[in-house]
Amino acid sequence: MSRTDEHTVYVGLGSNLHRPAHQVRQALTALGQLEQTRLNASSQLYASRPQGPQDQPDFVNAVACLSTRLSPEALLSALQNLERQQGKVKNRHWGERVIDLDLLLYSDWLIDTRALTVPHPQIQQRDFVLVPLLELAPELRCPRTGEPYQKMLAKLPEHFLTPS
Ligand code: ROI
């Protein structure tokens, strides 16, 4: 498949600062306005307990499904621009953030470069990614291993998230 074809892409969104639900909705709107890109669907917003340091506010998480003709690298750079525009600043490792936009899946592509690993390597440890992802695509499988994401979610110990 050439890079000018349209690809189905999943993006994870997360925020726990400055009115997180507002930040996530603003980012969803911005994703739909990217060039050569359509927002096909977005999950509900979920409230989730922080993974990482517990002395930070709960997160709001969601997943968006896009169709795009942008290459993975161009999309990554567009996501990083949106993060900057919404005021993301680097802080402590696994700490609080205004907005995080993670490229989770790019069609069934496997990408391993310095800048980008797709599928996102932490999908399977994160209920706050798996639950909204499966809401949009219950049958989805990991393109690397073929394992259904539903199975990966079932292996996680406990789910610390609720629709918000
Ligand atoms: N924890 C939750 N619940 N949601 C996130 O989006 C999130 N993002 C992160 C860290 C700090 C690892 N923890 C998170 O980057």
mmCIF file of C-alpha atoms and ligand atoms in Angstrom:
data_model
loop_
_atom_site.group_PDB
_atom_site.id
_atom_site.type_symbol
_atom_site.label_atom_id
_atom_site.label_comp_id
_atom_site.label_asym_id
_atom_site.label_seq_id
_atom_site.Cartn_x
_atom_site.Cartn_y
_atom_site.Cartn_z
ATOM 1 C CA MET A 1 0.000 0.000 0.000
ATOM 2 C CA SER A 2 1.400 3.407 -0.844
ATOM 3 C CA ARG A 3 1.506 6.285 1.574
ATOM 4 C CA THR A 4 -1.120 8.226 -0.332
ATOM 5 C CA ASP A 5 -3.789 5.623 0.431
ATOM 6 C CA GLU A 6 -6.267 6.243 3.186
ATOM 7 C CA HIS A 7 -5.484 4.584 6.493
ATOM 8 C CA THR A 8 -7.559 3.866 9.559
ATOM 9 C CA VAL A 9 -5.785 5.176 12.604
ATOM 10 C CA TYR A 10 -6.503 5.076 16.335
ATOM 11 C CA VAL A 11 -5.277 7.861 18.608
ATOM 12 C CA GLY A 12 -5.356 7.752 22.422
ATOM 13 C CA LEU A 13 -6.146 10.968 24.267
ATOM 14 C CA GLY A 14 -5.464 11.718 27.929
ATOM 15 C CA SER A 15 -5.512 14.768 30.202
ATOM 16 C CA ASN A 16 -5.460 15.449 33.930
ATOM 17 C CA LEU A 17 -4.886 19.217 34.067
ATOM 18 C CA HIS A 18 -6.836 22.411 33.308
ATOM 19 C CA ARG A 19 -10.344 20.983 32.902
ATOM 20 C CA PRO A 20 -9.360 17.603 31.449
ATOM 21 C CA ALA A 21 -12.692 16.833 29.738
ATOM 22 C CA HIS A 22 -12.513 20.185 27.981
ATOM 23 C CA GLN A 23 -8.919 19.472 26.891
ATOM 24 C CA VAL A 24 -9.890 16.080 25.471
ATOM 25 C CA ARG A 25 -12.899 17.516 23.591
ATOM 26 C CA GLN A 26 -10.773 20.334 22.209
ATOM 27 C CA ALA A 27 -8.184 17.820 20.971
ATOM 28 C CA LEU A 28 -10.910 15.672 19.356
ATOM 29 C CA THR A 29 -12.119 18.719 17.430
ATOM 30 C CA ALA A 30 -8.571 19.556 16.390
ATOM 31 C CA LEU A 31 -7.959 15.975 15.198
ATOM 32 C CA GLY A 32 -11.008 16.267 12.921
ATOM 33 C CA GLN A 33 -9.551 19.438 11.433
ATOM 34 C CA LEU A 34 -6.158 17.994 10.473
ATOM 35 C CA GLU A 35 -5.392 18.113 6.779
ATOM 36 C CA GLN A 36 -6.199 14.987 4.756
ATOM 37 C CA THR A 37 -7.896 13.520 7.810
ATOM 38 C CA ARG A 38 -11.438 12.743 8.962
ATOM 39 C CA LEU A 39 -12.615 11.947 12.479
ATOM 40 C CA ASN A 40 -14.679 8.764 12.016
ATOM 41 C CA ALA A 41 -15.629 8.117 15.615
ATOM 42 C CA SER A 42 -14.662 8.887 19.155
ATOM 43 C CA SER A 43 -15.243 6.870 22.291
ATOM 44 C CA GLN A 44 -16.957 8.146 25.401
ATOM 45 C CA LEU A 45 -14.817 10.069 27.821
ATOM 46 C CA TYR A 46 -13.627 7.918 30.727
ATOM 47 C CA ALA A 47 -12.383 8.979 34.141
ATOM 48 C CA SER A 48 -9.348 6.899 35.105
ATOM 49 C CA ARG A 49 -7.029 6.579 38.068
ATOM 50 C CA PRO A 50 -3.483 7.656 37.198
ATOM 51 C CA GLN A 51 -1.026 5.023 36.116
ATOM 52 C CA GLY A 52 2.251 6.175 37.668
ATOM 53 C CA PRO A 53 2.550 8.531 40.644
ATOM 54 C CA GLN A 54 -0.724 8.618 42.604
ATOM 55 C CA ASP A 55 -0.280 12.183 43.876
ATOM 56 C CA GLN A 56 -1.805 13.616 40.726
ATOM 57 C CA PRO A 57 -5.409 14.174 39.611
ATOM 58 C CA ASP A 58 -7.439 11.477 37.869
ATOM 59 C CA PHE A 59 -7.266 11.456 34.076
ATOM 60 C CA VAL A 60 -9.894 11.791 31.414
ATOM 61 C CA ASN A 61 -9.173 9.353 28.568
ATOM 62 C CA ALA A 62 -10.701 8.624 25.182
ATOM 63 C CA VAL A 63 -9.764 7.067 21.846
ATOM 64 C CA ALA A 64 -10.439 8.515 18.383
ATOM 65 C CA CYS A 65 -10.690 6.659 15.105
ATOM 66 C CA LEU A 66 -9.432 8.660 12.118
ATOM 67 C CA SER A 67 -9.127 8.115 8.397
ATOM 68 C CA THR A 68 -6.048 9.826 7.068
ATOM 69 C CA ARG A 69 -3.808 10.133 4.048
ATOM 70 C CA LEU A 70 -0.985 11.498 6.209
ATOM 71 C CA SER A 71 2.018 9.224 6.617
ATOM 72 C CA PRO A 72 2.704 7.947 10.155
ATOM 73 C CA GLU A 73 5.575 10.430 10.515
ATOM 74 C CA ALA A 74 3.452 13.356 9.299
ATOM 75 C CA LEU A 75 0.621 12.321 11.607
ATOM 76 C CA LEU A 76 2.999 12.014 14.576
ATOM 77 C CA SER A 77 4.319 15.461 13.922
ATOM 78 C CA ALA A 78 0.742 16.820 13.605
ATOM 79 C CA LEU A 79 -0.136 15.222 16.968
ATOM 80 C CA GLN A 80 2.924 16.782 18.587
ATOM 81 C CA ASN A 81 1.940 20.179 17.160
ATOM 82 C CA LEU A 82 -1.550 19.859 18.635
ATOM 83 C CA GLU A 83 -0.066 18.921 22.011
ATOM 84 C CA ARG A 84 2.124 22.016 21.903
ATOM 85 C CA GLN A 85 -0.789 24.224 20.835
ATOM 86 C CA GLN A 86 -2.786 23.004 23.847
ATOM 87 C CA GLY A 87 0.112 23.881 26.120
ATOM 88 C CA LYS A 88 1.710 20.526 26.868
ATOM 89 C CA VAL A 89 4.949 20.985 28.782
ATOM 90 C CA LYS A 90 7.480 18.390 29.798
ATOM 91 C CA ASN A 91 7.320 17.628 33.504
ATOM 92 C CA ARG A 92 8.212 14.711 35.726
ATOM 93 C CA HIS A 93 8.195 11.191 34.285
ATOM 94 C CA TRP A 94 4.659 9.757 34.268
ATOM 95 C CA GLY A 95 3.368 12.970 35.781
ATOM 96 C CA GLU A 96 0.400 15.195 35.111
ATOM 97 C CA ARG A 97 -0.235 16.626 31.648
ATOM 98 C CA VAL A 98 -2.583 18.988 29.830
ATOM 99 C CA ILE A 99 -2.946 16.669 26.855
ATOM 100 C CA ASP A 100 -1.348 13.527 25.520
ATOM 101 C CA LEU A 101 -2.017 12.296 22.006
ATOM 102 C CA ASP A 102 -0.652 8.808 21.331
ATOM 103 C CA LEU A 103 -0.606 7.176 17.917
ATOM 104 C CA LEU A 104 -1.874 3.714 18.852
ATOM 105 C CA LEU A 105 -2.467 1.980 15.516
ATOM 106 C CA TYR A 106 -1.887 2.872 11.867
ATOM 107 C CA SER A 107 -3.890 0.383 9.777
ATOM 108 C CA ASP A 108 -2.132 -2.925 10.408
ATOM 109 C CA TRP A 109 1.332 -1.454 10.016
ATOM 110 C CA LEU A 110 4.286 -2.408 12.199
ATOM 111 C CA ILE A 111 6.628 0.537 12.666
ATOM 112 C CA ASP A 112 9.854 0.460 14.654
ATOM 113 C CA THR A 113 11.871 3.598 14.207
ATOM 114 C CA ARG A 114 13.622 5.858 16.665
ATOM 115 C CA ALA A 115 10.699 8.260 16.605
ATOM 116 C CA LEU A 116 7.792 5.874 16.474
ATOM 117 C CA THR A 117 6.709 2.415 17.604
ATOM 118 C CA VAL A 118 3.367 1.229 16.211
ATOM 119 C CA PRO A 119 1.344 -0.480 17.563
ATOM 120 C CA HIS A 120 1.983 1.682 20.624
ATOM 121 C CA PRO A 121 3.993 -0.596 22.936
ATOM 122 C CA GLN A 122 1.932 0.111 26.048
ATOM 123 C CA ILE A 123 -1.579 -0.553 24.726
ATOM 124 C CA GLN A 124 -1.853 -3.904 26.433
ATOM 125 C CA GLN A 125 -0.936 -2.636 29.919
ATOM 126 C CA ARG A 126 -3.403 0.248 29.825
ATOM 127 C CA ASP A 127 -7.073 -0.212 30.604
ATOM 128 C CA PHE A 128 -7.540 3.487 29.866
ATOM 129 C CA VAL A 129 -6.520 2.751 26.255
ATOM 130 C CA LEU A 130 -8.031 -0.727 25.809
ATOM 131 C CA VAL A 131 -11.519 0.057 27.116
ATOM 132 C CA PRO A 132 -12.170 3.053 24.803
ATOM 133 C CA LEU A 133 -10.395 1.299 21.897
ATOM 134 C CA LEU A 134 -12.628 -1.759 22.256
ATOM 135 C CA GLU A 135 -15.692 0.447 22.511
ATOM 136 C CA LEU A 136 -14.912 1.605 18.955
ATOM 137 C CA ALA A 137 -13.605 -1.693 17.571
ATOM 138 C CA PRO A 138 -14.531 -4.718 19.723
ATOM 139 C CA GLU A 139 -12.998 -7.249 17.307
ATOM 140 C CA LEU A 140 -9.644 -5.508 16.888
ATOM 141 C CA ARG A 141 -6.487 -7.597 17.160
ATOM 142 C CA CYS A 142 -2.904 -6.562 17.738
ATOM 143 C CA PRO A 143 -1.296 -6.443 14.277
ATOM 144 C CA ARG A 144 2.002 -7.585 15.787
ATOM 145 C CA THR A 145 0.824 -10.739 17.564
ATOM 146 C CA GLY A 146 -2.687 -11.335 16.229
ATOM 147 C CA GLU A 147 -4.033 -11.460 19.780
ATOM 148 C CA PRO A 148 -7.474 -9.871 20.259
ATOM 149 C CA TYR A 149 -7.281 -6.721 22.365
ATOM 150 C CA GLN A 150 -10.317 -8.055 24.230
ATOM 151 C CA LYS A 151 -8.137 -10.898 25.534
ATOM 152 C CA MET A 152 -5.431 -8.487 26.637
ATOM 153 C CA LEU A 153 -7.981 -6.450 28.564
ATOM 154 C CA ALA A 154 -9.296 -9.585 30.262
ATOM 155 C CA LYS A 155 -5.757 -10.281 31.545
ATOM 156 C CA LEU A 156 -5.469 -6.939 33.340
ATOM 157 C CA PRO A 157 -6.021 -7.236 37.079
ATOM 158 C CA GLU A 158 -8.622 -4.557 37.734
ATOM 159 C CA HIS A 159 -10.072 -1.672 35.811
ATOM 160 C CA PHE A 160 -9.665 1.747 37.299
ATOM 161 C CA LEU A 161 -11.905 3.648 34.961
ATOM 162 C CA THR A 162 -15.527 4.626 34.550
ATOM 163 C CA PRO A 163 -17.428 6.521 31.853
ATOM 164 C CA SER A 164 -17.354 10.190 32.863
HETATM 165 N N1 ROI B 1 -2.808 7.348 33.605
HETATM 166 C C1 ROI B 1 -4.060 7.407 33.125
HETATM 167 N N2 ROI B 1 -5.049 6.890 33.847
HETATM 168 N N3 ROI B 1 -4.351 7.945 31.924
HETATM 169 C C2 ROI B 1 -3.379 8.477 31.135
HETATM 170 O O1 ROI B 1 -3.670 8.968 30.026
HETATM 171 C C3 ROI B 1 -2.053 8.446 31.599
HETATM 172 N N4 ROI B 1 -1.020 8.931 30.854
HETATM 173 C C4 ROI B 1 0.223 8.896 31.271
HETATM 174 C C5 ROI B 1 0.610 8.335 32.620
HETATM 175 C C6 ROI B 1 1.223 9.445 33.450
HETATM 176 C C7 ROI B 1 1.604 7.207 32.415
HETATM 177 N N5 ROI B 1 -0.519 7.816 33.348
HETATM 178 C C8 ROI B 1 -1.793 7.867 32.857
HETATM 179 O O2 ROI B 1 1.168 9.366 30.486
#
